[in-house]
Amino acid sequence: MPEAQKPSTNPRQISLIGLADVLGSLIGFASIIAFLGPWWWLADLGSHFRPHYFVGSLCLGVFFGLKRLKLRTGLISGLAVINLIVIQPHITSLNSGIGSRMGTPFRVLWWNVQSANQEKDETIQWLIKTSPDLIAIGEINGAWSRSLSQLKESYPFEYIEAREDNFGIAVYSRLPLFNPKTIARSDEDLPSIEAEIQIGQRPISIIATHPLPPIGSQATKERNTQLQWLAEHIRASGKHTVVLGDLNTTPWNHTFANFLKRSGLNSRPKEYFATWPSTLGPLGIPLDHCLTSERIKVQSRQIGPSIGSDHSPLIVDLVW
């Protein structure tokens, strides 16, 4: 009687499935832990990458489906659904379309230029070519302040709070800046800039800000405190406001949601505009934002070239 043959195995297939299992376990762990963001800084940090968890779990779901591994396919598809439920309201919305083109338009630009960036001349040429009405710059230090003085002819109105610690900030404007000033919760906190401009005879408050990145429990706490204070400041002012900045948070993060709720601002249209790291292009995450009061609508939003920075600039056409 012939000896029964053992079923053949494909070592390469086994290793691919094993690798997929490991990746799926990591994505699952990160996806669930991210819900602890309000209480744990590391979970908060991981919550910013939910779009990547969604895409990763979706790809693994297709892989397991092709291999006819039903249990694995069901589990990983469930993770994809969980992450999609979290991010979807913040990147698409039926009522978040581009605003009307009727009204007084003005273009604003926010850019974290990165203090160590050496491509200053190219940056200035691009800024002049892009021709926004108002430019807000993050990570401006003494060297950048001196270089950006070349903007004076096109942007005669400026307010600069240069620092050497990557948290300097500046505003350059074609329009007059009324009552420009540095604002902060205390002398120990990072500065923001607040100024008013007139659009069609209407005053609009412009705020440029750049809180700490959430690297560590203390830095995360300070970021949250700065954004909470700023939200309360905006609410108390009662002014029509535009906030520009590298907020070091994404739209689906709890800190971002709290900021919108407390300030009364909104983030529309709800589209995915990745700005960091610039080297990853659309595979990055949206850390840079333009938030507006209800009566200030967005005509268009676009991402510019990074030109030596780890952040891409954000260009937004607004209309009253």
CSV table of C-alpha atoms in Angstrom, one decimal:
chain,number,residue,atom,x,y,z
A,1,MET,CA,0.0,0.0,0.0
A,2,PRO,CA,1.6,3.3,-1.0
A,3,GLU,CA,2.5,5.8,1.7
A,4,ALA,CA,0.2,8.7,2.0
A,5,GLN,CA,1.7,11.9,0.7
A,6,LYS,CA,1.8,15.0,2.9
A,7,PRO,CA,0.2,18.1,1.5
A,8,SER,CA,2.7,20.3,-0.2
A,9,THR,CA,3.4,23.7,1.4
A,10,ASN,CA,4.8,26.8,-0.2
A,11,PRO,CA,7.3,28.5,2.2
A,12,ARG,CA,7.0,31.7,0.4
A,13,GLN,CA,3.2,31.8,0.7
A,14,ILE,CA,3.5,31.0,4.5
A,15,SER,CA,6.0,33.8,5.0
A,16,LEU,CA,3.8,36.3,3.2
A,17,ILE,CA,0.7,35.3,5.3
A,18,GLY,CA,2.8,35.5,8.4
A,19,LEU,CA,4.1,38.9,7.5
A,20,ALA,CA,0.5,40.0,6.8
A,21,ASP,CA,-0.5,38.7,10.2
A,22,VAL,CA,2.2,40.7,11.9
A,23,LEU,CA,1.2,43.9,10.0
A,24,GLY,CA,-2.4,43.4,10.7
A,25,SER,CA,-1.7,42.9,14.4
A,26,LEU,CA,0.3,46.1,14.5
A,27,ILE,CA,-2.4,48.1,12.7
A,28,GLY,CA,-5.1,46.6,15.0
A,29,PHE,CA,-3.1,47.5,18.1
A,30,ALA,CA,-2.4,51.1,16.9
A,31,SER,CA,-6.0,51.6,15.8
A,32,ILE,CA,-7.5,50.6,19.1
A,33,ILE,CA,-4.8,52.3,21.3
A,34,ALA,CA,-5.4,55.6,19.3
A,35,PHE,CA,-8.8,55.9,21.1
A,36,LEU,CA,-6.8,56.6,24.3
A,37,GLY,CA,-5.3,59.8,22.9
A,38,PRO,CA,-7.1,62.1,25.4
A,39,TRP,CA,-5.3,60.4,28.2
A,40,TRP,CA,-1.9,59.1,26.8
A,41,TRP,CA,0.4,61.2,24.7
A,42,LEU,CA,1.7,58.2,22.7
A,43,ALA,CA,-1.8,57.2,21.7
A,44,ASP,CA,-2.5,60.8,20.8
A,45,LEU,CA,0.6,60.7,18.5
A,46,GLY,CA,-0.6,57.5,16.9
A,47,SER,CA,-4.0,58.8,16.3
A,48,HIS,CA,-2.8,61.2,13.6
A,49,PHE,CA,-2.0,58.2,11.3
A,50,ARG,CA,-5.5,56.8,11.0
A,51,PRO,CA,-5.7,57.3,7.2
A,52,HIS,CA,-2.6,55.1,7.0
A,53,TYR,CA,-4.2,52.5,9.2
A,54,PHE,CA,-7.2,52.5,7.0
A,55,VAL,CA,-5.2,52.1,3.7
A,56,GLY,CA,-3.0,49.4,5.3
A,57,SER,CA,-6.0,47.4,6.6
A,58,LEU,CA,-7.8,47.7,3.3
A,59,CYS,CA,-4.8,46.3,1.4
A,60,LEU,CA,-4.4,43.5,3.9
A,61,GLY,CA,-8.2,42.8,3.6
A,62,VAL,CA,-7.8,42.4,-0.2
A,63,PHE,CA,-4.7,40.1,0.3
A,64,PHE,CA,-6.5,37.8,2.8
A,65,GLY,CA,-9.6,37.8,0.6
A,66,LEU,CA,-7.5,36.6,-2.4
A,67,LYS,CA,-6.0,33.9,-0.1
A,68,ARG,CA,-9.6,32.9,1.0
A,69,LEU,CA,-8.7,33.4,4.6
A,70,LYS,CA,-12.2,34.3,5.8
A,71,LEU,CA,-11.6,35.0,9.4
A,72,ARG,CA,-8.6,37.2,8.8
A,73,THR,CA,-10.4,39.0,6.0
A,74,GLY,CA,-13.3,39.8,8.3
A,75,LEU,CA,-11.1,41.0,11.2
A,76,ILE,CA,-8.9,43.3,9.1
A,77,SER,CA,-11.9,44.6,7.2
A,78,GLY,CA,-13.5,45.5,10.5
A,79,LEU,CA,-10.4,47.6,11.3
A,80,ALA,CA,-10.6,49.3,8.0
A,81,VAL,CA,-14.3,50.2,8.8
A,82,ILE,CA,-13.4,51.5,12.3
A,83,ASN,CA,-10.7,53.8,10.9
A,84,LEU,CA,-12.9,55.0,8.1
A,85,ILE,CA,-15.7,55.9,10.5
A,86,VAL,CA,-13.2,58.1,12.5
A,87,ILE,CA,-11.7,60.0,9.6
A,88,GLN,CA,-14.5,60.2,7.1
A,89,PRO,CA,-16.5,63.1,8.7
A,90,HIS,CA,-13.3,65.2,8.6
A,91,ILE,CA,-12.3,64.7,5.0
A,92,THR,CA,-15.6,64.6,3.2
A,93,SER,CA,-19.0,66.2,3.8
A,94,LEU,CA,-22.1,66.8,1.7
A,95,ASN,CA,-22.3,70.4,2.8
A,96,SER,CA,-18.6,71.3,2.8
A,97,GLY,CA,-18.3,72.4,-0.8
A,98,ILE,CA,-16.3,75.4,-2.1
A,99,GLY,CA,-17.9,78.7,-1.1
A,100,SER,CA,-19.6,81.1,-3.4
A,101,ARG,CA,-17.4,83.2,-5.7
A,102,MET,CA,-19.6,86.2,-4.9
A,103,GLY,CA,-18.1,88.6,-2.4
A,104,THR,CA,-14.7,90.2,-1.7
A,105,PRO,CA,-11.9,87.6,-2.3
A,106,PHE,CA,-8.5,87.5,-0.6
A,107,ARG,CA,-5.7,85.0,-0.7
A,108,VAL,CA,-3.8,83.9,2.4
A,109,LEU,CA,-0.8,81.6,2.7
A,110,TRP,CA,0.6,79.7,5.7
A,111,TRP,CA,4.0,78.1,5.5
A,112,ASN,CA,6.3,76.5,8.1
A,113,VAL,CA,9.5,77.3,6.2
A,114,GLN,CA,11.7,75.3,8.6
A,115,SER,CA,14.3,77.4,10.4
A,116,ALA,CA,17.2,75.4,9.0
A,117,ASN,CA,16.0,75.7,5.4
A,118,GLN,CA,18.8,77.2,3.2
A,119,GLU,CA,16.7,77.7,0.1
A,120,LYS,CA,15.7,81.3,1.0
A,121,ASP,CA,16.0,82.9,-2.4
A,122,GLU,CA,13.9,80.3,-4.1
A,123,THR,CA,11.3,80.6,-1.3
A,124,ILE,CA,11.0,84.3,-1.7
A,125,GLN,CA,10.7,84.1,-5.5
A,126,TRP,CA,7.9,81.5,-5.1
A,127,LEU,CA,6.1,83.6,-2.5
A,128,ILE,CA,6.1,86.7,-4.8
A,129,LYS,CA,5.0,84.6,-7.8
A,130,THR,CA,2.1,83.0,-5.8
A,131,SER,CA,1.1,86.6,-4.8
A,132,PRO,CA,-1.1,86.0,-1.8
A,133,ASP,CA,-2.6,89.1,-0.1
A,134,LEU,CA,-1.3,87.9,3.3
A,135,ILE,CA,1.6,85.6,4.2
A,136,ALA,CA,2.0,84.0,7.6
A,137,ILE,CA,5.3,82.3,8.2
A,138,GLY,CA,6.3,79.7,10.9
A,139,GLU,CA,9.8,78.9,12.2
A,140,ILE,CA,11.1,82.3,11.4
A,141,ASN,CA,14.5,83.1,13.0
A,142,GLY,CA,16.9,86.0,12.5
A,143,ALA,CA,18.3,84.7,9.3
A,144,TRP,CA,14.9,84.2,7.8
A,145,SER,CA,13.7,87.6,9.0
A,146,ARG,CA,16.6,89.2,7.2
A,147,SER,CA,16.0,87.3,4.0
A,148,LEU,CA,12.3,87.9,4.0
A,149,SER,CA,12.9,91.7,4.2
A,150,GLN,CA,13.1,91.4,0.4
A,151,LEU,CA,9.3,91.1,0.5
A,152,LYS,CA,9.0,94.7,1.8
A,153,GLU,CA,8.3,96.2,-1.7
A,154,SER,CA,5.3,93.9,-2.3
A,155,TYR,CA,4.3,93.5,1.3
A,156,PRO,CA,4.8,96.8,3.1
A,157,PHE,CA,3.0,95.8,6.3
A,158,GLU,CA,4.6,93.3,8.6
A,159,TYR,CA,4.8,92.0,12.1
A,160,ILE,CA,7.6,89.7,13.1
A,161,GLU,CA,8.3,87.7,16.3
A,162,ALA,CA,11.6,86.0,15.3
A,163,ARG,CA,13.0,83.3,17.6
A,164,GLU,CA,15.9,80.9,17.4
A,165,ASP,CA,13.9,77.9,18.8
A,166,ASN,CA,11.8,77.0,15.8
A,167,PHE,CA,8.8,78.8,17.1
A,168,GLY,CA,9.2,82.3,15.6
A,169,ILE,CA,6.3,83.6,13.6
A,170,ALA,CA,5.6,86.5,11.2
A,171,VAL,CA,2.9,88.0,9.1
A,172,TYR,CA,3.5,90.0,5.9
A,173,SER,CA,0.6,91.8,4.2
A,174,ARG,CA,-0.3,93.9,1.2
A,175,LEU,CA,-3.1,95.3,3.2
A,176,PRO,CA,-2.6,97.4,6.3
A,177,LEU,CA,-2.3,95.5,9.6
A,178,PHE,CA,-4.3,97.1,12.4
A,179,ASN,CA,-3.2,96.7,15.9
A,180,PRO,CA,-0.7,93.8,15.2
A,181,LYS,CA,0.5,92.2,18.4
A,182,THR,CA,2.0,89.1,20.0
A,183,ILE,CA,-0.5,87.2,22.1
A,184,ALA,CA,0.1,84.3,24.5
A,185,ARG,CA,-1.4,82.9,27.7
A,186,SER,CA,1.7,83.9,29.6
A,187,ASP,CA,5.3,85.1,29.0
A,188,GLU,CA,6.5,81.5,29.2
A,189,ASP,CA,4.2,80.3,26.4
A,190,LEU,CA,5.0,80.3,22.7
A,191,PRO,CA,3.8,83.4,20.8
A,192,SER,CA,1.0,83.8,18.3
A,193,ILE,CA,0.4,86.9,16.2
A,194,GLU,CA,-2.9,88.6,16.0
A,195,ALA,CA,-3.8,91.5,13.7
A,196,GLU,CA,-6.8,92.9,11.9
A,197,ILE,CA,-7.2,93.6,8.2
A,198,GLN,CA,-10.0,95.2,6.3
A,199,ILE,CA,-11.8,93.2,3.6
A,200,GLY,CA,-14.4,95.2,1.8
A,201,GLN,CA,-14.6,97.6,4.7
A,202,ARG,CA,-15.1,94.7,7.1
A,203,PRO,CA,-12.6,93.9,9.9
A,204,ILE,CA,-11.2,90.4,10.0
A,205,SER,CA,-8.9,89.1,12.7
A,206,ILE,CA,-5.9,87.1,11.5
A,207,ILE,CA,-4.2,84.8,13.9
A,208,ALA,CA,-1.0,82.9,13.1
A,209,THR,CA,0.1,80.3,15.5
A,210,HIS,CA,2.5,77.3,16.0
A,211,PRO,CA,2.2,75.2,19.1
A,212,LEU,CA,4.6,72.5,20.2
A,213,PRO,CA,4.5,69.1,18.5
A,214,PRO,CA,3.1,66.4,20.7
A,215,ILE,CA,6.4,64.6,21.4
A,216,GLY,CA,6.2,63.6,25.1
A,217,SER,CA,3.6,64.1,27.7
A,218,GLN,CA,4.7,67.6,28.7
A,219,ALA,CA,4.8,68.9,25.1
A,220,THR,CA,1.4,67.4,24.3
A,221,LYS,CA,0.0,69.1,27.4
A,222,GLU,CA,1.5,72.4,26.4
A,223,ARG,CA,0.1,72.1,22.8
A,224,ASN,CA,-3.4,71.4,24.2
A,225,THR,CA,-3.2,74.2,26.7
A,226,GLN,CA,-2.1,76.7,24.0
A,227,LEU,CA,-4.9,75.7,21.6
A,228,GLN,CA,-7.5,75.8,24.4
A,229,TRP,CA,-6.4,79.3,25.5
A,230,LEU,CA,-6.4,80.5,21.9
A,231,ALA,CA,-9.9,79.0,21.3
A,232,GLU,CA,-11.2,80.8,24.3
A,233,HIS,CA,-9.5,84.1,23.2
A,234,ILE,CA,-11.2,83.8,19.8
A,235,ARG,CA,-14.6,83.1,21.3
A,236,ALA,CA,-14.3,86.0,23.8
A,237,SER,CA,-13.3,88.5,21.0
A,238,GLY,CA,-16.5,87.9,19.0
A,239,LYS,CA,-14.6,88.8,15.8
A,240,HIS,CA,-14.7,87.2,12.4
A,241,THR,CA,-11.4,85.3,12.5
A,242,VAL,CA,-9.0,83.4,10.2
A,243,VAL,CA,-6.5,81.1,12.0
A,244,LEU,CA,-3.4,80.1,10.1
A,245,GLY,CA,-0.8,77.7,11.5
A,246,ASP,CA,1.0,74.5,11.9
A,247,LEU,CA,-1.3,73.3,14.7
A,248,ASN,CA,0.6,70.0,15.1
A,249,THR,CA,-2.7,68.1,15.1
A,250,THR,CA,-4.9,66.5,12.5
A,251,PRO,CA,-8.7,67.0,12.0
A,252,TRP,CA,-9.6,63.6,13.5
A,253,ASN,CA,-7.6,64.3,16.7
A,254,HIS,CA,-9.6,65.1,19.8
A,255,THR,CA,-7.5,68.3,20.4
A,256,PHE,CA,-8.5,69.6,17.0
A,257,ALA,CA,-12.2,68.9,17.6
A,258,ASN,CA,-12.0,70.6,21.0
A,259,PHE,CA,-10.4,73.7,19.4
A,260,LEU,CA,-13.1,74.0,16.8
A,261,LYS,CA,-15.9,73.6,19.4
A,262,ARG,CA,-14.4,76.1,21.8
A,263,SER,CA,-13.4,78.7,19.2
A,264,GLY,CA,-16.5,78.5,17.0
A,265,LEU,CA,-14.4,78.2,13.9
A,266,ASN,CA,-14.8,75.6,11.1
A,267,SER,CA,-12.6,73.7,8.8
A,268,ARG,CA,-14.2,73.7,5.3
A,269,PRO,CA,-14.1,72.4,2.8
A,270,LYS,CA,-13.3,69.0,4.4
A,271,GLU,CA,-10.7,67.7,2.1
A,272,TYR,CA,-7.5,65.8,2.6
A,273,PHE,CA,-4.5,68.2,2.2
A,274,ALA,CA,-1.4,66.5,3.5
A,275,THR,CA,1.4,69.0,4.4
A,276,TRP,CA,3.9,67.0,6.5
A,277,PRO,CA,6.3,65.5,5.9
A,278,SER,CA,6.5,67.2,2.5
A,279,THR,CA,8.7,64.4,1.1
A,280,LEU,CA,5.7,62.0,1.3
A,281,GLY,CA,3.4,64.3,-0.7
A,282,PRO,CA,-0.2,63.0,-0.4
A,283,LEU,CA,0.9,60.2,1.8
A,284,GLY,CA,1.7,62.6,4.6
A,285,ILE,CA,-0.7,64.0,7.2
A,286,PRO,CA,-2.5,67.5,7.4
A,287,LEU,CA,-0.8,69.4,10.2
A,288,ASP,CA,-1.1,72.9,8.6
A,289,HIS,CA,-4.5,74.5,8.6
A,290,CYS,CA,-6.7,77.5,7.7
A,291,LEU,CA,-9.7,77.8,10.0
A,292,THR,CA,-12.4,80.4,9.5
A,293,SER,CA,-15.5,82.0,11.1
A,294,GLU,CA,-18.8,81.0,9.5
A,295,ARG,CA,-19.2,84.0,7.2
A,296,ILE,CA,-15.7,83.6,5.7
A,297,LYS,CA,-16.0,81.0,2.9
A,298,VAL,CA,-13.3,79.1,1.1
A,299,GLN,CA,-13.1,79.4,-2.7
A,300,SER,CA,-10.1,77.1,-3.2
A,301,ARG,CA,-7.3,75.4,-1.3
A,302,GLN,CA,-4.1,74.1,-2.6
A,303,ILE,CA,-0.7,72.8,-1.6
A,304,GLY,CA,2.5,74.4,-2.9
A,305,PRO,CA,6.1,73.1,-3.3
A,306,SER,CA,8.1,72.5,-0.1
A,307,ILE,CA,11.3,74.2,-1.4
A,308,GLY,CA,13.6,72.8,1.3
A,309,SER,CA,11.1,72.6,4.1
A,310,ASP,CA,9.7,69.6,5.8
A,311,HIS,CA,6.2,71.2,5.4
A,312,SER,CA,4.4,72.1,2.3
A,313,PRO,CA,2.8,75.6,2.1
A,314,LEU,CA,-1.0,76.0,2.3
A,315,ILE,CA,-2.6,78.5,-0.1
A,316,VAL,CA,-6.2,79.4,0.5
A,317,ASP,CA,-8.5,81.7,-1.4
A,318,LEU,CA,-11.2,83.1,0.9
A,319,VAL,CA,-14.2,85.2,0.2
A,320,TRP,CA,-16.4,87.3,2.5
